[in-house]
Short mmCIF file of C-alpha atoms and ligand atoms in Angstrom, two decimals:
data_model
loop_
_atom_site.label_atom_id
_atom_site.label_comp_id
_atom_site.label_asym_id
_atom_site.label_seq_id
_atom_site.Cartn_x
_atom_site.Cartn_y
_atom_site.Cartn_z
CA UNK A 1 -9.98 5.77 -14.82
CA UNK A 2 -9.44 3.46 -11.93
CA UNK A 3 -9.21 6.13 -9.34
CA UNK A 4 -12.44 7.61 -10.37
CA UNK A 5 -13.55 4.12 -9.85
CA UNK A 6 -12.04 3.30 -7.16
CA UNK A 7 -14.13 6.34 -5.97
CA UNK A 8 -17.17 5.15 -6.99
CA UNK A 9 -17.08 1.93 -5.60
CA UNK A 10 -16.44 3.44 -1.87
CA UNK A 11 -19.66 5.76 -2.48
CA UNK A 12 -21.03 2.69 -3.45
CA UNK A 13 -20.41 1.22 -0.64
CA UNK A 14 -21.08 4.06 1.94
CA UNK A 15 -24.83 4.57 0.29
CA UNK A 16 -24.84 0.55 1.35
CA UNK A 17 -24.56 1.90 5.32
CA UNK A 18 -20.61 0.35 5.04
CA UNK A 19 -17.54 2.29 6.10
CA UNK A 20 -14.92 3.15 4.09
CA UNK A 21 -11.13 1.80 6.26
CA UNK A 22 -7.36 2.10 4.66
CA UNK A 23 -6.13 -0.62 6.83
CA UNK A 24 -6.55 -4.08 5.60
CA UNK A 25 -5.61 -5.48 9.10
CA UNK A 26 -8.78 -3.45 10.21
CA UNK A 27 -10.89 -4.24 6.93
CA UNK A 28 -14.17 -7.03 6.92
CA UNK A 29 -13.54 -6.73 2.72
CA UNK A 30 -10.78 -5.65 1.12
CA UNK A 31 -11.13 -4.83 -2.86
CA UNK A 32 -8.37 -4.57 -5.20
CA UNK A 33 -9.82 -2.59 -8.37
CA UNK A 34 -7.09 -3.54 -11.18
CA UNK A 35 -5.37 -3.29 -14.08
CA UNK A 36 -4.89 -5.26 -16.99
CA UNK A 37 -2.63 -3.07 -19.50
CA UNK A 38 0.36 -4.75 -18.53
CA UNK A 39 1.83 -7.72 -17.12
CA UNK A 40 3.27 -5.94 -14.64
CA UNK A 41 -0.06 -4.56 -13.31
CA UNK A 42 -1.90 -8.14 -12.96
CA UNK A 43 1.43 -9.81 -11.06
CA UNK A 44 1.48 -7.26 -8.41
CA UNK A 45 -1.97 -7.49 -7.31
CA UNK A 46 -1.38 -11.44 -7.21
CA UNK A 47 1.53 -10.62 -5.51
CA UNK A 48 -0.22 -7.87 -2.72
CA UNK A 49 -3.44 -10.68 -2.25
CA UNK A 50 -0.36 -13.46 -1.83
CA UNK A 51 0.60 -11.18 0.88
CA UNK A 52 -2.53 -10.52 2.43
CA UNK A 53 -3.32 -14.39 3.04
CA UNK A 54 0.21 -14.51 5.25
CA UNK A 55 -0.79 -11.94 6.97
CA UNK A 56 -4.51 -12.95 7.88
CA UNK A 57 -4.27 -16.69 7.99
CA UNK A 58 -6.62 -17.16 5.40
CA UNK A 59 -5.46 -20.78 4.80
CA UNK A 60 -7.37 -21.61 8.10
CA UNK A 61 -10.11 -23.70 6.54
CA UNK A 62 -13.11 -22.57 9.31
CA UNK A 63 -12.74 -19.21 7.93
CA UNK A 64 -13.87 -17.81 11.40
CA UNK A 65 -12.68 -14.98 12.80
CA UNK A 66 -11.35 -12.14 11.39
CA UNK A 67 -11.12 -13.19 7.85
CA UNK A 68 -12.05 -10.43 5.00
CA UNK A 69 -13.95 -11.18 2.07
CA UNK A 70 -11.89 -10.40 -0.90
CA UNK A 71 -12.41 -8.80 -3.88
CA UNK A 72 -11.09 -9.07 -7.33
CA UNK A 73 -12.38 -5.85 -9.33
CA UNK A 74 -11.28 -3.92 -12.94
CA UNK A 75 -10.25 -5.26 -15.67
CA UNK A 76 -7.97 -7.75 -14.18
CA UNK A 77 -11.75 -9.61 -13.35
CA UNK A 78 -12.84 -9.03 -16.66
CA UNK A 79 -9.73 -11.04 -18.15
CA UNK A 80 -9.98 -13.80 -16.09
CA UNK A 81 -13.82 -13.53 -14.89
CA UNK A 82 -14.24 -17.24 -12.71
CA UNK A 83 -10.54 -18.43 -13.48
CA UNK A 84 -9.36 -15.80 -11.16
CA UNK A 85 -11.24 -18.39 -8.47
CA UNK A 86 -8.60 -20.72 -10.06
CA UNK A 87 -5.80 -18.70 -9.84
CA UNK A 88 -6.29 -17.54 -5.83
CA UNK A 89 -8.89 -19.80 -4.19
CA UNK A 90 -9.15 -16.84 -1.20
CA UNK A 91 -10.59 -14.37 -3.95
CA UNK A 92 -14.27 -14.52 -2.91
CA UNK A 93 -15.66 -12.37 -5.77
CA UNK A 94 -15.19 -10.80 -8.86
CA UNK A 95 -16.87 -7.80 -10.96
CA UNK A 96 -16.17 -6.44 -14.49
CA UNK A 97 -15.43 -2.87 -14.56
CA UNK A 98 -18.92 -2.76 -16.23
CA UNK A 99 -20.73 -4.38 -13.38
CA UNK A 100 -19.51 -1.92 -10.30
CA UNK A 101 -22.80 -1.07 -9.07
CA UNK A 102 -23.61 -4.81 -8.16
CA UNK A 103 -20.96 -4.66 -5.49
CA UNK A 104 -22.42 -4.11 -2.73
CA UNK A 105 -25.38 -6.53 -3.38
CA UNK A 106 -22.32 -8.91 -4.37
CA UNK A 107 -21.22 -8.45 -0.76
CA UNK A 108 -24.39 -9.12 0.82
CA UNK A 109 -24.96 -11.81 -0.91
CA UNK A 110 -21.37 -14.01 0.24
CA UNK A 111 -22.86 -13.22 4.09
CA UNK A 112 -25.78 -15.41 4.13
CA UNK A 113 -27.96 -16.75 7.15
CA UNK A 114 -25.80 -19.92 8.06
CA UNK A 115 -24.18 -20.24 11.88
CA UNK A 116 -24.88 -17.43 13.92
CA UNK A 117 -21.82 -18.32 15.93
CA UNK A 118 -19.22 -17.22 13.07
CA UNK A 119 -18.89 -14.24 14.57
CA UNK A 120 -19.85 -10.47 12.93
CA UNK A 121 -20.20 -10.61 9.66
CA UNK A 122 -19.53 -7.03 7.73
CA UNK A 123 -22.98 -7.25 6.50
CA UNK A 124 -24.36 -6.16 10.47
CA UNK A 125 -26.84 -9.51 11.35
CA UNK A 126 -25.75 -11.60 9.15
CA UNK A 127 -22.88 -14.04 10.74
CA UNK A 128 -19.52 -13.96 8.30
CA UNK A 129 -20.34 -16.98 6.02
CA UNK A 130 -18.88 -17.73 2.85
CA UNK A 131 -21.91 -20.02 0.48
CA UNK A 132 -20.05 -19.36 -2.53
CA UNK A 133 -18.08 -17.82 -4.67
CA UNK A 134 -19.71 -15.46 -7.13
CA UNK A 135 -18.68 -13.60 -10.46
CA UNK A 136 -20.29 -10.70 -12.47
CA UNK A 137 -18.72 -9.75 -15.73
CA UNK A 138 -21.74 -9.42 -18.38
CA UNK A 139 -22.70 -6.20 -18.16
CA UNK A 140 -22.41 -3.46 -20.40
CA UNK A 141 -23.28 -0.48 -19.20
CA UNK A 142 -22.94 1.39 -15.86
CA UNK A 143 -25.98 2.46 -14.81
CA UNK A 144 -25.63 6.94 -14.05
CA UNK A 145 -26.83 7.19 -10.65
CA UNK A 146 -23.12 5.43 -10.17
CA UNK A 147 -21.43 8.47 -10.94
CA UNK A 148 -23.49 10.53 -7.82
CA UNK A 149 -22.53 9.36 -4.97
CA UNK A 150 -20.68 12.41 -3.94
CA UNK A 151 -17.95 10.36 -2.60
CA UNK A 152 -14.30 11.70 -3.76
CA UNK A 153 -11.38 11.06 -2.66
CA UNK A 154 -9.50 14.48 -2.83
CA UNK A 155 -11.96 17.75 -1.61
CA UNK A 156 -10.27 19.92 -4.31
CA UNK A 157 -9.66 17.55 -7.45
CA UNK A 158 -12.74 15.52 -8.93
CA UNK A 159 -12.24 13.10 -12.20
CA UNK A 160 -15.21 13.13 -14.44
CA UNK A 161 -15.24 10.30 -16.60
CA UNK A 162 -17.19 11.54 -20.25
CA UNK A 163 -16.71 8.41 -21.74
CA UNK A 164 -16.41 4.62 -21.22
CA UNK A 165 -15.17 1.95 -23.44
CA UNK A 166 -12.51 2.04 -26.68
CA UNK A 167 -13.67 0.47 -29.98
CA UNK A 168 -10.18 1.69 -31.22
CA UNK A 169 -8.39 -1.77 -31.00
CA UNK A 170 -4.84 -0.56 -31.38
CA UNK A 171 -2.98 -4.00 -31.84
CA UNK A 172 -1.21 -3.73 -28.49
CA UNK A 173 -4.07 -3.36 -26.25
CA UNK A 174 -6.54 -4.62 -23.61
CA UNK A 175 -8.27 -1.94 -23.19
CA UNK A 176 -11.62 -2.13 -25.75
CA UNK A 177 -11.74 -6.12 -24.57
CA UNK A 178 -11.94 -5.18 -21.43
CA UNK A 179 -13.60 -2.43 -20.84
CA UNK A 180 -16.25 -2.61 -23.94
CA UNK A 181 -16.47 -0.63 -26.68
CA UNK A 182 -16.39 3.13 -26.81
CA UNK A 183 -20.22 4.47 -25.39
CA UNK A 184 -20.58 8.18 -24.49
CA UNK A 185 -22.23 9.84 -21.14
CA UNK A 186 -24.95 12.42 -21.83
CA UNK A 187 -24.03 15.79 -21.77
CA UNK A 188 -26.23 16.87 -19.63
CA UNK A 189 -24.97 14.03 -16.72
CA UNK A 190 -21.11 15.29 -16.67
CA UNK A 191 -22.61 19.03 -16.73
CA UNK A 192 -24.52 18.09 -13.22
CA UNK A 193 -22.06 15.55 -11.94
CA UNK A 194 -19.70 18.38 -11.98
CA UNK A 195 -21.89 20.91 -10.73
CA UNK A 196 -22.26 18.34 -7.70
CA UNK A 197 -18.64 18.00 -7.39
CA UNK A 198 -18.84 22.70 -6.96
CA UNK A 199 -21.40 22.24 -4.72
CA UNK A 200 -19.49 19.96 -2.24
CA UNK A 201 -16.55 22.49 -3.08
CA UNK A 202 -14.03 21.15 -5.53
CA UNK A 203 -12.42 23.87 -8.09
CA UNK A 204 -10.62 21.86 -10.35
CA UNK A 205 -11.76 18.66 -12.33
CA UNK A 206 -10.44 15.84 -14.84
CA UNK A 207 -12.47 14.55 -17.80
CA UNK A 208 -11.85 11.20 -18.32
CA UNK A 209 -11.88 9.20 -22.00
CA UNK A 210 -9.43 6.81 -23.55
CA UNK A 211 -10.45 8.73 -26.98
CA UNK A 212 -11.67 11.84 -25.90
CA UNK A 213 -11.50 14.29 -28.83
CA UNK A 214 -14.41 11.46 -29.98
CA UNK A 215 -16.72 12.25 -27.73
CA UNK A 216 -20.04 12.88 -29.16
CA UNK A 217 -23.86 13.18 -27.31
CA UNK A 218 -26.35 14.31 -30.26
CA UNK A 219 -25.34 17.70 -31.11
CA UNK A 220 -22.56 18.19 -28.33
CA UNK A 221 -18.62 17.02 -29.49
CA UNK A 222 -15.82 17.41 -27.18
CA UNK A 223 -15.18 20.85 -27.99
CA UNK A 224 -18.61 21.98 -27.15
CA UNK A 225 -18.24 20.09 -24.17
CA UNK A 226 -15.31 22.02 -23.04
CA UNK A 227 -17.59 25.23 -23.59
CA UNK A 228 -19.57 24.11 -21.65
CA UNK A 229 -17.74 23.01 -18.57
CA UNK A 230 -15.56 25.45 -18.93
CA UNK A 231 -18.85 28.18 -17.92
CA UNK A 232 -19.86 26.29 -14.92
CA UNK A 233 -19.46 29.04 -12.51
CA UNK A 234 -17.75 28.44 -8.81
CA UNK A 235 -14.84 25.96 -11.47
CA UNK A 236 -11.60 27.14 -11.33
CA UNK A 237 -9.54 25.19 -13.50
CA UNK A 238 -9.80 21.83 -15.92
CA UNK A 239 -8.13 19.77 -17.92
CA UNK A 240 -8.84 16.25 -19.65
CA UNK A 241 -7.10 12.85 -20.92
CA UNK A 242 -6.41 11.13 -23.55
CA UNK A 243 -6.73 12.27 -26.99
CA UNK A 244 -5.94 10.35 -29.56
CA UNK A 245 -4.07 12.16 -32.81
CA UNK A 246 -6.28 10.45 -34.98
CA UNK A 247 -8.98 12.55 -33.70
CA UNK A 248 -7.55 15.20 -31.83
CA UNK A 249 -7.31 18.46 -34.17
CA UNK A 250 -7.51 22.21 -34.61
CA UNK A 251 -10.68 22.74 -32.74
CA UNK A 252 -9.75 21.72 -29.69
CA UNK A 253 -6.34 23.41 -29.96
CA UNK A 254 -8.44 26.92 -30.14
CA UNK A 255 -10.53 25.50 -26.98
CA UNK A 256 -7.38 25.11 -25.21
CA UNK A 257 -6.18 28.82 -26.39
CA UNK A 258 -9.37 30.08 -25.89
CA UNK A 259 -10.82 28.51 -22.45
CA UNK A 260 -9.49 30.60 -19.30
CA UNK A 261 -10.22 27.51 -16.89
CA UNK A 262 -8.85 25.14 -18.90
CA UNK A 263 -4.56 23.84 -18.45
CA UNK A 264 -2.44 24.92 -21.95
CA UNK A 265 -1.54 21.18 -21.67
CA UNK A 266 -2.13 18.26 -24.53
CA UNK A 267 -1.56 14.44 -23.27
CA UNK A 268 -1.20 13.29 -27.27
CA UNK A 269 -0.12 9.79 -27.33
CA UNK A 270 2.93 9.10 -29.83
CA UNK A 271 3.99 5.14 -29.45
CA UNK A 272 6.06 4.93 -31.93
CA UNK A 273 8.36 7.24 -34.43
CA UNK A 274 8.24 4.79 -37.10
CA UNK A 275 5.72 4.14 -39.63
CA UNK A 276 5.94 0.14 -40.22
CA UNK A 277 5.28 0.30 -36.35
CA UNK A 278 2.32 2.64 -36.06
CA UNK A 279 0.75 0.37 -38.55
CA UNK A 280 1.15 -2.56 -37.00
CA UNK A 281 -0.19 -1.16 -33.91
CA UNK A 282 -3.33 0.01 -35.86
CA UNK A 283 -3.07 3.73 -34.49
CA UNK A 284 -3.98 5.09 -37.61
CA UNK A 285 -1.75 8.10 -38.19
CA UNK A 286 1.68 8.44 -39.88
CA UNK A 287 4.97 10.08 -38.13
CA UNK A 288 4.26 13.08 -40.51
CA UNK A 289 0.57 13.76 -39.43
CA UNK A 290 1.45 13.15 -35.26
CA UNK A 291 4.38 16.03 -36.53
CA UNK A 292 1.98 18.40 -38.71
CA UNK A 293 -0.23 18.01 -35.63
CA UNK A 294 1.68 18.75 -32.86
CA UNK A 295 2.50 21.84 -35.08
CA UNK A 296 -0.41 23.43 -35.29
CA UNK A 297 -0.70 22.83 -31.03
CA UNK A 298 2.55 24.62 -30.72
CA UNK A 299 1.31 27.22 -33.59
CA UNK A 300 -2.43 28.20 -31.56
CA UNK A 301 -1.23 27.90 -28.25
CA UNK A 302 2.70 29.45 -27.54
CA UNK A 303 3.99 27.89 -24.60
CA UNK A 304 1.42 25.00 -24.26
CA UNK A 305 3.19 21.92 -22.61
CA UNK A 306 3.56 18.64 -24.57
CA UNK A 307 3.26 15.30 -23.06
CA UNK A 308 2.98 11.63 -24.60
CA UNK A 309 3.15 7.89 -24.51
CA UNK A 310 6.10 5.42 -25.84
CA UNK A 311 5.93 2.19 -25.67
CA UNK A 312 9.75 0.52 -27.25
CA UNK A 313 9.96 -3.23 -27.87
CA UNK A 314 6.69 -3.59 -29.55
CA UNK A 315 6.93 -6.90 -32.10
CA UNK A 316 9.25 -7.03 -34.88
CA UNK A 317 10.25 -3.37 -33.92
CA UNK A 318 13.94 -3.28 -35.70
CA UNK A 319 16.73 -1.37 -34.24
CA UNK A 320 16.92 1.24 -37.15
CA UNK A 321 12.73 1.93 -35.89
CA UNK A 322 13.79 2.32 -32.07
CA UNK A 323 16.58 4.69 -33.42
CA UNK A 324 13.39 6.39 -35.28
CA UNK A 325 11.36 7.45 -32.32
CA UNK A 326 14.32 8.22 -30.73
CA UNK A 327 14.53 10.89 -33.21
CA UNK A 328 11.56 11.38 -33.36
CA UNK A 329 11.49 12.33 -29.26
CA UNK A 330 14.50 14.59 -30.29
CA UNK A 331 12.26 16.41 -32.55
CA UNK A 332 9.02 16.89 -30.48
CA UNK A 333 11.21 17.68 -27.45
CA UNK A 334 8.34 16.62 -25.51
CA UNK A 335 7.57 18.22 -21.97
CA UNK A 336 7.50 15.01 -20.19
CA UNK A 337 6.85 11.26 -21.68
CA UNK A 338 5.75 7.88 -20.49
CA UNK A 339 8.03 5.53 -21.72
CA UNK A 340 6.18 1.66 -21.75
CA UNK A 341 8.03 -1.58 -22.00
CA UNK A 342 5.95 -3.31 -24.80
CA UNK A 343 3.91 -6.09 -22.67
CA UNK A 344 2.01 -8.75 -24.36
CA UNK A 345 -1.71 -9.40 -23.59
CA UNK A 346 -3.17 -12.44 -24.04
CA UNK A 347 -5.62 -11.58 -26.88
CA UNK A 348 -4.59 -8.83 -28.42
CA UNK A 349 -3.70 -8.75 -32.34
CA UNK A 350 0.23 -8.20 -30.98
CA UNK A 351 -0.03 -10.87 -28.93
CA UNK A 352 -0.01 -13.28 -31.82
CA UNK A 353 3.02 -11.53 -32.91
CA UNK A 354 6.81 -13.00 -33.41
CA UNK A 355 8.45 -11.02 -30.58
CA UNK A 356 11.58 -12.17 -30.90
CA UNK A 357 13.71 -8.98 -28.90
CA UNK A 358 15.52 -10.40 -26.04
CA UNK A 359 14.75 -9.05 -22.44
CA UNK A 360 18.67 -7.30 -22.40
CA UNK A 361 17.77 -5.78 -25.45
CA UNK A 362 14.41 -4.60 -24.37
CA UNK A 363 15.88 -3.38 -21.19
CA UNK A 364 18.86 -1.63 -23.59
CA UNK A 365 16.20 0.44 -25.69
CA UNK A 366 14.03 1.62 -22.78
CA UNK A 367 17.16 2.83 -20.73
CA UNK A 368 18.06 4.19 -23.76
CA UNK A 369 15.03 6.37 -24.86
CA UNK A 370 14.01 7.19 -21.46
CA UNK A 371 17.28 9.22 -20.54
CA UNK A 372 16.85 11.28 -23.78
CA UNK A 373 13.22 11.89 -22.79
CA UNK A 374 15.02 13.05 -18.90
CA UNK A 375 17.25 15.23 -20.50
CA UNK A 376 15.05 16.97 -22.57
CA UNK A 377 13.03 17.49 -20.23
CA UNK A 378 15.47 19.07 -17.43
CA UNK A 379 16.19 21.03 -19.96
CA UNK A 380 12.70 22.28 -20.39
CA UNK A 381 12.04 22.78 -17.09
CA UNK A 382 14.93 24.58 -16.10
CA UNK A 383 13.45 27.28 -19.04
N1 SAH B 1 -6.26 5.35 -24.45
C1 SAH B 1 -5.28 5.85 -24.16
C2 SAH B 1 -4.11 5.54 -23.26
C3 SAH B 1 -4.43 3.86 -22.58
S1 SAH B 1 -3.66 2.75 -21.75
C4 SAH B 1 -5.05 6.65 -25.88
O1 SAH B 1 -4.74 5.41 -26.53
O2 SAH B 1 -3.29 7.30 -25.80
C5 SAH B 1 -1.93 3.95 -21.49
C6 SAH B 1 -0.62 3.58 -21.92
O3 SAH B 1 -0.41 2.95 -22.16
C7 SAH B 1 -0.84 3.92 -23.92
O4 SAH B 1 -0.79 5.29 -24.27
C8 SAH B 1 0.32 3.29 -23.91
O5 SAH B 1 1.57 3.70 -24.32
C9 SAH B 1 0.42 2.19 -22.94
N2 SAH B 1 0.09 0.13 -23.27
C10 SAH B 1 -0.98 0.20 -23.41
N3 SAH B 1 -1.35 -1.22 -24.00
C11 SAH B 1 0.25 -1.61 -23.97
C12 SAH B 1 1.29 -2.71 -23.68
N4 SAH B 1 0.69 -4.09 -23.84
N5 SAH B 1 2.27 -2.71 -23.75
C13 SAH B 1 2.58 -1.36 -22.70
N6 SAH B 1 2.15 -0.35 -22.95
C14 SAH B 1 1.13 -0.07 -23.38
FE1 SF4 B 2 -5.82 1.27 -25.79
FE2 SF4 B 2 -5.73 2.33 -28.11
FE3 SF4 B 2 -8.30 3.14 -27.37
FE4 SF4 B 2 -5.95 4.28 -26.26
S1 SF4 B 2 -7.07 4.32 -27.93
S2 SF4 B 2 -7.20 2.10 -24.96
S3 SF4 B 2 -4.13 2.67 -27.10
S4 SF4 B 2 -7.14 0.55 -27.78
#
């Protein structure tokens, strides 16, 4: 999602006349497009901004010379809002995920006609002078145009957002709070965007949505959309992320089997192998239902790949419940799994629960299940 959002931002800025630099020494504007899913991701951004300040000497009170404008964008921006300026006074603007279309105007707004002596401005004729801090975090819907700037980081593969936000409210997850409730893009707009990518020379596409199987635009549901994408001439291969076990079903599995361009792989996050923890997580399925689902997937798509996400150390998870997750990992034999240490996210339901697990115990559980999965992945690869 964030890789695509970064492309969108680059595309909008390029359209407004800026050029993209990957060198922070020469950039006039530095934008951090951020993630809030785990605390670690947020900590890294603050330390990167700190390192940047050191290298650029941003504490210079005259704010002249080669001081860049610093923007905090994405989920962290939505999370912190104007409090981001208290956390780091060198952040100049803060823009949430639903407001990224406003970034070019915000940058322009930050450079006001003040003293002509303050050097070259990223906006051309206006001198660099930061009048005030700007934050935009009240947006709800993204304008459709932002997806059509023609900027692609990879010239062969494109990410295409089909739905934004999420309304599932898994109890540990910050996404519904920072990306808003689930919204579906119009299927015609999605197909137009993919056609534009194909015209650009792109042959592979990844469809994106936090709960992708829930896609619905009038009569077009997710499976129908898959058929429509498959029919686009010039497209060679496509895949999608992420399926939620409570909404994924036989229809989409049959599409994976039948559509020649669709990659024979399913990413189906499990999160936990304990029914009690799954309930506390508000995931909406049981272990039995999850196993039945992967069984039907494997029956329909012989040899199809299966990957998952797992969280260890959710509040109140006992050793026994952790072992249930390990047992499920052994039974399910995933080709690969992303295994995360639980990270408490302020504002979520899980953050209110008592989290008694000691850090060294969390490390132990994480390592144990990681080693277990590595062994399984290796064995499946060697076959
Ligand atoms: N919408 C997708 C995933 C979004 S976040 C889905 O529901 O599958 C990607 C993964 O990050 C999740 O599947 C989960 O395993 C992990 N995750 C989310 N919040 C987390 C948290 N607070 N602590 C640790 N891992 C988390
Ligand atoms: Fe978060 Fe759950 Fe939505 Fe995935 S489905 S983004 S884990 S709330």
